[in-house]
PDB file of C-alpha atoms and ligand atoms in Angstrom:
ATOM      1  CA  MET A  27      36.602 -47.538 -11.935  1.00 43.00           C
ATOM      2  CA  GLN A  28      34.739 -48.134 -15.112  1.00 54.00           C
ATOM      3  CA  ASP A  29      36.572 -47.887 -18.292  1.00 56.00           C
ATOM      4  CA  LEU A  30      35.643 -45.287 -20.834  1.00 57.00           C
ATOM      5  CA  THR A  31      35.486 -48.033 -23.554  1.00 59.00           C
ATOM      6  CA  ASP A  32      32.370 -49.428 -21.758  1.00 63.00           C
ATOM      7  CA  LEU A  33      30.622 -46.363 -22.961  1.00 65.00           C
ATOM      8  CA  TYR A  34      31.136 -47.210 -26.454  1.00 67.00           C
ATOM      9  CA  GLN A  35      28.423 -49.673 -27.023  1.00 78.00           C
ATOM     10  CA  SER A  36      27.694 -50.941 -30.461  1.00 86.00           C
ATOM     11  CA  VAL A  37      24.938 -48.294 -31.006  1.00 89.00           C
ATOM     12  CA  ILE A  38      27.399 -45.519 -30.289  1.00 92.00           C
ATOM     13  CA  LEU A  39      30.120 -46.999 -32.362  1.00 91.00           C
ATOM     14  CA  ASP A  40      27.703 -47.609 -35.353  1.00 93.00           C
ATOM     15  CA  HIS A  41      26.370 -44.086 -35.359  1.00 95.00           C
ATOM     16  CA  ASN A  42      29.834 -42.646 -34.985  1.00 94.00           C
ATOM     17  CA  ARG A  43      31.095 -44.628 -37.919  1.00 95.00           C
ATOM     18  CA  ARG A  44      27.971 -44.221 -40.124  1.00 96.00           C
ATOM     19  CA  PRO A  45      26.304 -40.964 -38.798  1.00 97.00           C
ATOM     20  CA  ARG A  46      22.625 -40.828 -40.006  1.00 98.00           C
ATOM     21  CA  ASN A  47      21.353 -37.619 -41.774  1.00 98.00           C
ATOM     22  CA  TYR A  48      24.968 -36.278 -42.043  1.00 98.00           C
ATOM     23  CA  SER A  49      24.602 -33.680 -44.579  1.00 97.00           C
ATOM     24  CA  VAL A  50      23.589 -30.164 -45.373  1.00 97.00           C
ATOM     25  CA  LEU A  51      19.738 -30.093 -45.664  1.00 96.00           C
ATOM     26  CA  PRO A  52      18.952 -28.086 -48.765  1.00 95.00           C
ATOM     27  CA  THR A  53      15.393 -27.484 -47.653  1.00 95.00           C
ATOM     28  CA  ALA A  54      16.317 -26.384 -44.160  1.00 96.00           C
ATOM     29  CA  ASN A  55      14.692 -23.088 -42.828  1.00 95.00           C
ATOM     30  CA  ARG A  56      16.480 -23.030 -39.719  1.00 95.00           C
ATOM     31  CA  VAL A  57      20.003 -23.650 -38.867  1.00 95.00           C
ATOM     32  CA  GLY A  58      21.724 -24.021 -35.419  1.00 95.00           C
ATOM     33  CA  SER A  59      25.093 -24.637 -34.212  1.00 95.00           C
ATOM     34  CA  GLY A  60      26.696 -25.926 -31.045  1.00 95.00           C
ATOM     35  CA  ASN A  61      30.245 -25.607 -29.613  1.00 96.00           C
ATOM     36  CA  ASN A  62      31.718 -27.524 -26.825  1.00 96.00           C
ATOM     37  CA  PRO A  63      35.225 -26.141 -26.272  1.00 95.00           C
ATOM     38  CA  MET A  64      35.935 -28.363 -23.435  1.00 93.00           C
ATOM     39  CA  CYS A  65      36.179 -31.356 -25.823  1.00 96.00           C
ATOM     40  CA  GLY A  66      36.381 -29.518 -29.257  1.00 96.00           C
ATOM     41  CA  ASP A  67      33.191 -30.657 -30.501  1.00 97.00           C
ATOM     42  CA  GLN A  68      31.513 -28.403 -33.212  1.00 97.00           C
ATOM     43  CA  ILE A  69      28.073 -29.320 -34.619  1.00 97.00           C
ATOM     44  CA  THR A  70      25.741 -27.550 -37.271  1.00 97.00           C
ATOM     45  CA  VAL A  71      22.101 -28.659 -37.288  1.00 97.00           C
ATOM     46  CA  TYR A  72      19.717 -28.000 -40.242  1.00 97.00           C
ATOM     47  CA  VAL A  73      16.095 -28.250 -39.560  1.00 97.00           C
ATOM     48  CA  LYS A  74      13.201 -27.952 -41.904  1.00 96.00           C
ATOM     49  CA  LEU A  75      10.299 -26.687 -39.770  1.00 96.00           C
ATOM     50  CA  GLU A  76       6.755 -26.894 -40.868  1.00 96.00           C
ATOM     51  CA  GLY A  77       4.563 -25.167 -38.293  1.00 94.00           C
ATOM     52  CA  ASP A  78       5.896 -26.451 -35.061  1.00 94.00           C
ATOM     53  CA  ARG A  79       6.956 -29.926 -36.523  1.00 97.00           C
ATOM     54  CA  ILE A  80      10.508 -30.876 -37.228  1.00 98.00           C
ATOM     55  CA  ALA A  81       9.756 -32.159 -40.740  1.00 98.00           C
ATOM     56  CA  ASP A  82      13.387 -32.933 -41.567  1.00 98.00           C
ATOM     57  CA  VAL A  83      16.749 -32.528 -39.470  1.00 98.00           C
ATOM     58  CA  SER A  84      20.185 -33.200 -40.451  1.00 98.00           C
ATOM     59  CA  PHE A  85      23.801 -32.388 -39.085  1.00 98.00           C
ATOM     60  CA  GLN A  86      27.326 -31.873 -39.842  1.00 98.00           C
ATOM     61  CA  GLY A  87      30.295 -31.314 -37.548  1.00 96.00           C
ATOM     62  CA  SER A  88      33.357 -32.511 -35.990  1.00 96.00           C
ATOM     63  CA  GLY A  89      34.103 -34.021 -32.583  1.00 96.00           C
ATOM     64  CA  CYS A  90      34.260 -37.031 -30.365  1.00 96.00           C
ATOM     65  CA  ALA A  91      32.518 -40.087 -30.953  1.00 94.00           C
ATOM     66  CA  ILE A  92      29.805 -39.341 -28.234  1.00 95.00           C
ATOM     67  CA  SER A  93      28.862 -35.997 -29.686  1.00 97.00           C
ATOM     68  CA  LYS A  94      28.620 -37.386 -33.214  1.00 97.00           C
ATOM     69  CA  ALA A  95      26.738 -40.500 -32.261  1.00 96.00           C
ATOM     70  CA  SER A  96      24.443 -38.446 -30.055  1.00 97.00           C
ATOM     71  CA  ALA A  97      23.692 -35.970 -32.858  1.00 98.00           C
ATOM     72  CA  SER A  98      23.104 -38.728 -35.147  1.00 98.00           C
ATOM     73  CA  LEU A  99      20.573 -40.388 -32.787  1.00 97.00           C
ATOM     74  CA  MET A 100      19.162 -36.883 -32.410  1.00 97.00           C
ATOM     75  CA  THR A 101      18.253 -36.647 -36.062  1.00 98.00           C
ATOM     76  CA  VAL A 102      16.655 -40.111 -36.028  1.00 96.00           C
ATOM     77  CA  ASN A 103      14.662 -39.455 -32.964  1.00 96.00           C
ATOM     78  CA  LEU A 104      13.531 -35.833 -33.629  1.00 97.00           C
ATOM     79  CA  LYS A 105      12.509 -36.147 -37.294  1.00 97.00           C
ATOM     80  CA  GLY A 106       8.722 -35.729 -37.527  1.00 97.00           C
ATOM     81  CA  LYS A 107       8.382 -34.551 -33.953  1.00 97.00           C
ATOM     82  CA  THR A 108       6.655 -31.403 -32.874  1.00 97.00           C
ATOM     83  CA  ILE A 109       8.738 -28.935 -30.777  1.00 97.00           C
ATOM     84  CA  PRO A 110       6.961 -30.013 -27.544  1.00 96.00           C
ATOM     85  CA  GLU A 111       7.631 -33.603 -28.392  1.00 96.00           C
ATOM     86  CA  ALA A 112      11.173 -33.025 -29.120  1.00 97.00           C
ATOM     87  CA  GLU A 113      11.652 -30.978 -25.862  1.00 96.00           C
ATOM     88  CA  ALA A 114      10.049 -33.978 -23.922  1.00 94.00           C
ATOM     89  CA  ILE A 115      12.536 -36.460 -25.632  1.00 94.00           C
ATOM     90  CA  TYR A 116      15.391 -34.174 -24.769  1.00 95.00           C
ATOM     91  CA  ALA A 117      14.216 -33.812 -21.290  1.00 94.00           C
ATOM     92  CA  ASP A 118      14.258 -37.515 -20.839  1.00 92.00           C
ATOM     93  CA  LEU A 119      17.728 -37.792 -22.604  1.00 94.00           C
ATOM     94  CA  HIS A 120      19.092 -35.212 -20.303  1.00 95.00           C
ATOM     95  CA  LYS A 121      17.908 -36.964 -17.124  1.00 94.00           C
ATOM     96  CA  MET A 122      19.247 -40.073 -18.558  1.00 92.00           C
ATOM     97  CA  VAL A 123      22.820 -38.844 -19.309  1.00 94.00           C
ATOM     98  CA  THR A 124      22.871 -36.992 -15.815  1.00 95.00           C
ATOM     99  CA  THR A 125      21.595 -39.945 -13.754  1.00 93.00           C
ATOM    100  CA  GLY A 126      22.018 -42.982 -15.613  1.00 89.00           C
ATOM    101  CA  LYS A 127      18.221 -43.743 -15.200  1.00 86.00           C
ATOM    102  CA  VAL A 128      16.273 -44.754 -18.333  1.00 83.00           C
ATOM    103  CA  GLU A 129      12.749 -43.501 -17.480  1.00 71.00           C
ATOM    104  CA  ASP A 130      11.033 -44.240 -20.716  1.00 66.00           C
ATOM    105  CA  ASP A 131      10.763 -47.714 -22.496  1.00 63.00           C
ATOM    106  CA  ASN A 132      10.534 -45.555 -25.615  1.00 63.00           C
ATOM    107  CA  MET A 133      14.106 -44.391 -25.266  1.00 69.00           C
ATOM    108  CA  SER A 134      15.027 -47.493 -27.394  1.00 74.00           C
ATOM    109  CA  ASP A 135      18.509 -46.573 -28.999  1.00 84.00           C
ATOM    110  CA  LEU A 136      18.917 -43.579 -26.948  1.00 90.00           C
ATOM    111  CA  ALA A 137      19.504 -45.799 -24.024  1.00 87.00           C
ATOM    112  CA  ALA A 138      22.852 -46.492 -25.439  1.00 89.00           C
ATOM    113  CA  LEU A 139      23.946 -42.989 -24.106  1.00 92.00           C
ATOM    114  CA  ALA A 140      22.891 -43.770 -20.413  1.00 89.00           C
ATOM    115  CA  GLY A 141      26.363 -44.691 -19.532  1.00 88.00           C
ATOM    116  CA  VAL A 142      27.438 -41.168 -20.107  1.00 92.00           C
ATOM    117  CA  TYR A 143      26.396 -40.268 -16.598  1.00 92.00           C
ATOM    118  CA  GLN A 144      29.418 -42.027 -15.323  1.00 90.00           C
ATOM    119  CA  PHE A 145      31.631 -39.471 -17.144  1.00 91.00           C
ATOM    120  CA  PRO A 146      30.380 -35.963 -16.159  1.00 92.00           C
ATOM    121  CA  ALA A 147      32.839 -34.397 -18.658  1.00 92.00           C
ATOM    122  CA  ARG A 148      31.095 -36.127 -21.534  1.00 94.00           C
ATOM    123  CA  ILE A 149      27.588 -35.137 -20.753  1.00 96.00           C
ATOM    124  CA  LYS A 150      28.033 -31.874 -22.688  1.00 96.00           C
ATOM    125  CA  CYS A 151      29.176 -34.033 -25.732  1.00 97.00           C
ATOM    126  CA  ALA A 152      25.907 -35.926 -25.569  1.00 97.00           C
ATOM    127  CA  THR A 153      23.621 -33.010 -25.292  1.00 97.00           C
ATOM    128  CA  LEU A 154      25.310 -30.562 -27.797  1.00 97.00           C
ATOM    129  CA  GLY A 155      23.478 -31.617 -30.829  1.00 97.00           C
ATOM    130  CA  TRP A 156      20.102 -31.710 -29.145  1.00 97.00           C
ATOM    131  CA  HIS A 157      20.621 -28.173 -27.874  1.00 95.00           C
ATOM    132  CA  ALA A 158      21.559 -26.914 -31.223  1.00 96.00           C
ATOM    133  CA  ALA A 159      18.487 -28.553 -32.812  1.00 97.00           C
ATOM    134  CA  LEU A 160      16.077 -27.270 -30.227  1.00 96.00           C
ATOM    135  CA  ASN A 161      17.563 -23.837 -30.441  1.00 94.00           C
ATOM    136  CA  ALA A 162      17.304 -23.870 -34.240  1.00 95.00           C
ATOM    137  CA  ALA A 163      13.662 -25.185 -34.078  1.00 95.00           C
ATOM    138  CA  LYS A 164      12.590 -22.532 -31.623  1.00 93.00           C
ATOM    139  CA  GLY A 165      14.285 -19.785 -33.827  1.00 86.00           C
ATOM    140  CA  ASP A 166      16.956 -18.920 -31.276  1.00 68.00           C
ATOM    141  CA  GLU A 167      19.724 -17.637 -33.544  1.00 60.00           C
ATOM    142  CA  LYS A 168      22.416 -17.772 -30.802  1.00 66.00           C
ATOM    143  CA  PRO A 169      24.837 -20.626 -31.097  1.00 67.00           C
ATOM    144  CA  ALA A 170      24.341 -23.315 -28.399  1.00 72.00           C
ATOM    145  CA  THR A 171      27.383 -23.341 -26.215  1.00 71.00           C
ATOM    146  CA  THR A 172      28.317 -25.389 -23.360  1.00 67.00           C
ATOM    147  CA  GLU A 173      29.724 -22.246 -21.724  1.00 58.00           C
ATOM    148  CA  LEU A 174      26.357 -20.730 -20.852  1.00 49.00           C
ATOM    149  CA  PRO A 175      24.814 -21.259 -17.429  1.00 47.00           C
ATOM    150  CA  GLY A 176      21.820 -23.634 -17.449  1.00 45.00           C
ATOM    151  CA  ASP A 177      23.516 -26.357 -19.451  1.00 42.00           C
TER     152      ASP A 177
HETATM  153 ZN1   ZN B  28      33.067 -34.340 -26.982  1.00 94.92          ZN
END
């Protein structure tokens, strides 16, 4: 039985303590929100979309260390990406947190989240900010919620 503390690698601890791009983005033209009632995580994501490129992205919210660190990593990894590129990164991340397999060497700091797969209740924490960001970028006004099917 693996201890939950093993999940909190230095990357996660660092991003939880000092979340990157943790602010309201004044230039944002898209806003998305995410809610994970199972854990109490709530995240708001601000996206500045230029064409189909995420020119800038930030977030604010409250919740557990995993949700905050993952959202912080999301902003770092999605900034400057096109929506299809962002969806590809999210697909790799989703596979990683559900199977523990790191498919892509380019996952770099995101690989810190690989251990989440051992704690299924935490998968939603790790994907919440990404869901909210992609929904916002794609113009889906509905809040991302972990209670919808297909999560
Ligand atoms: Zn959580």
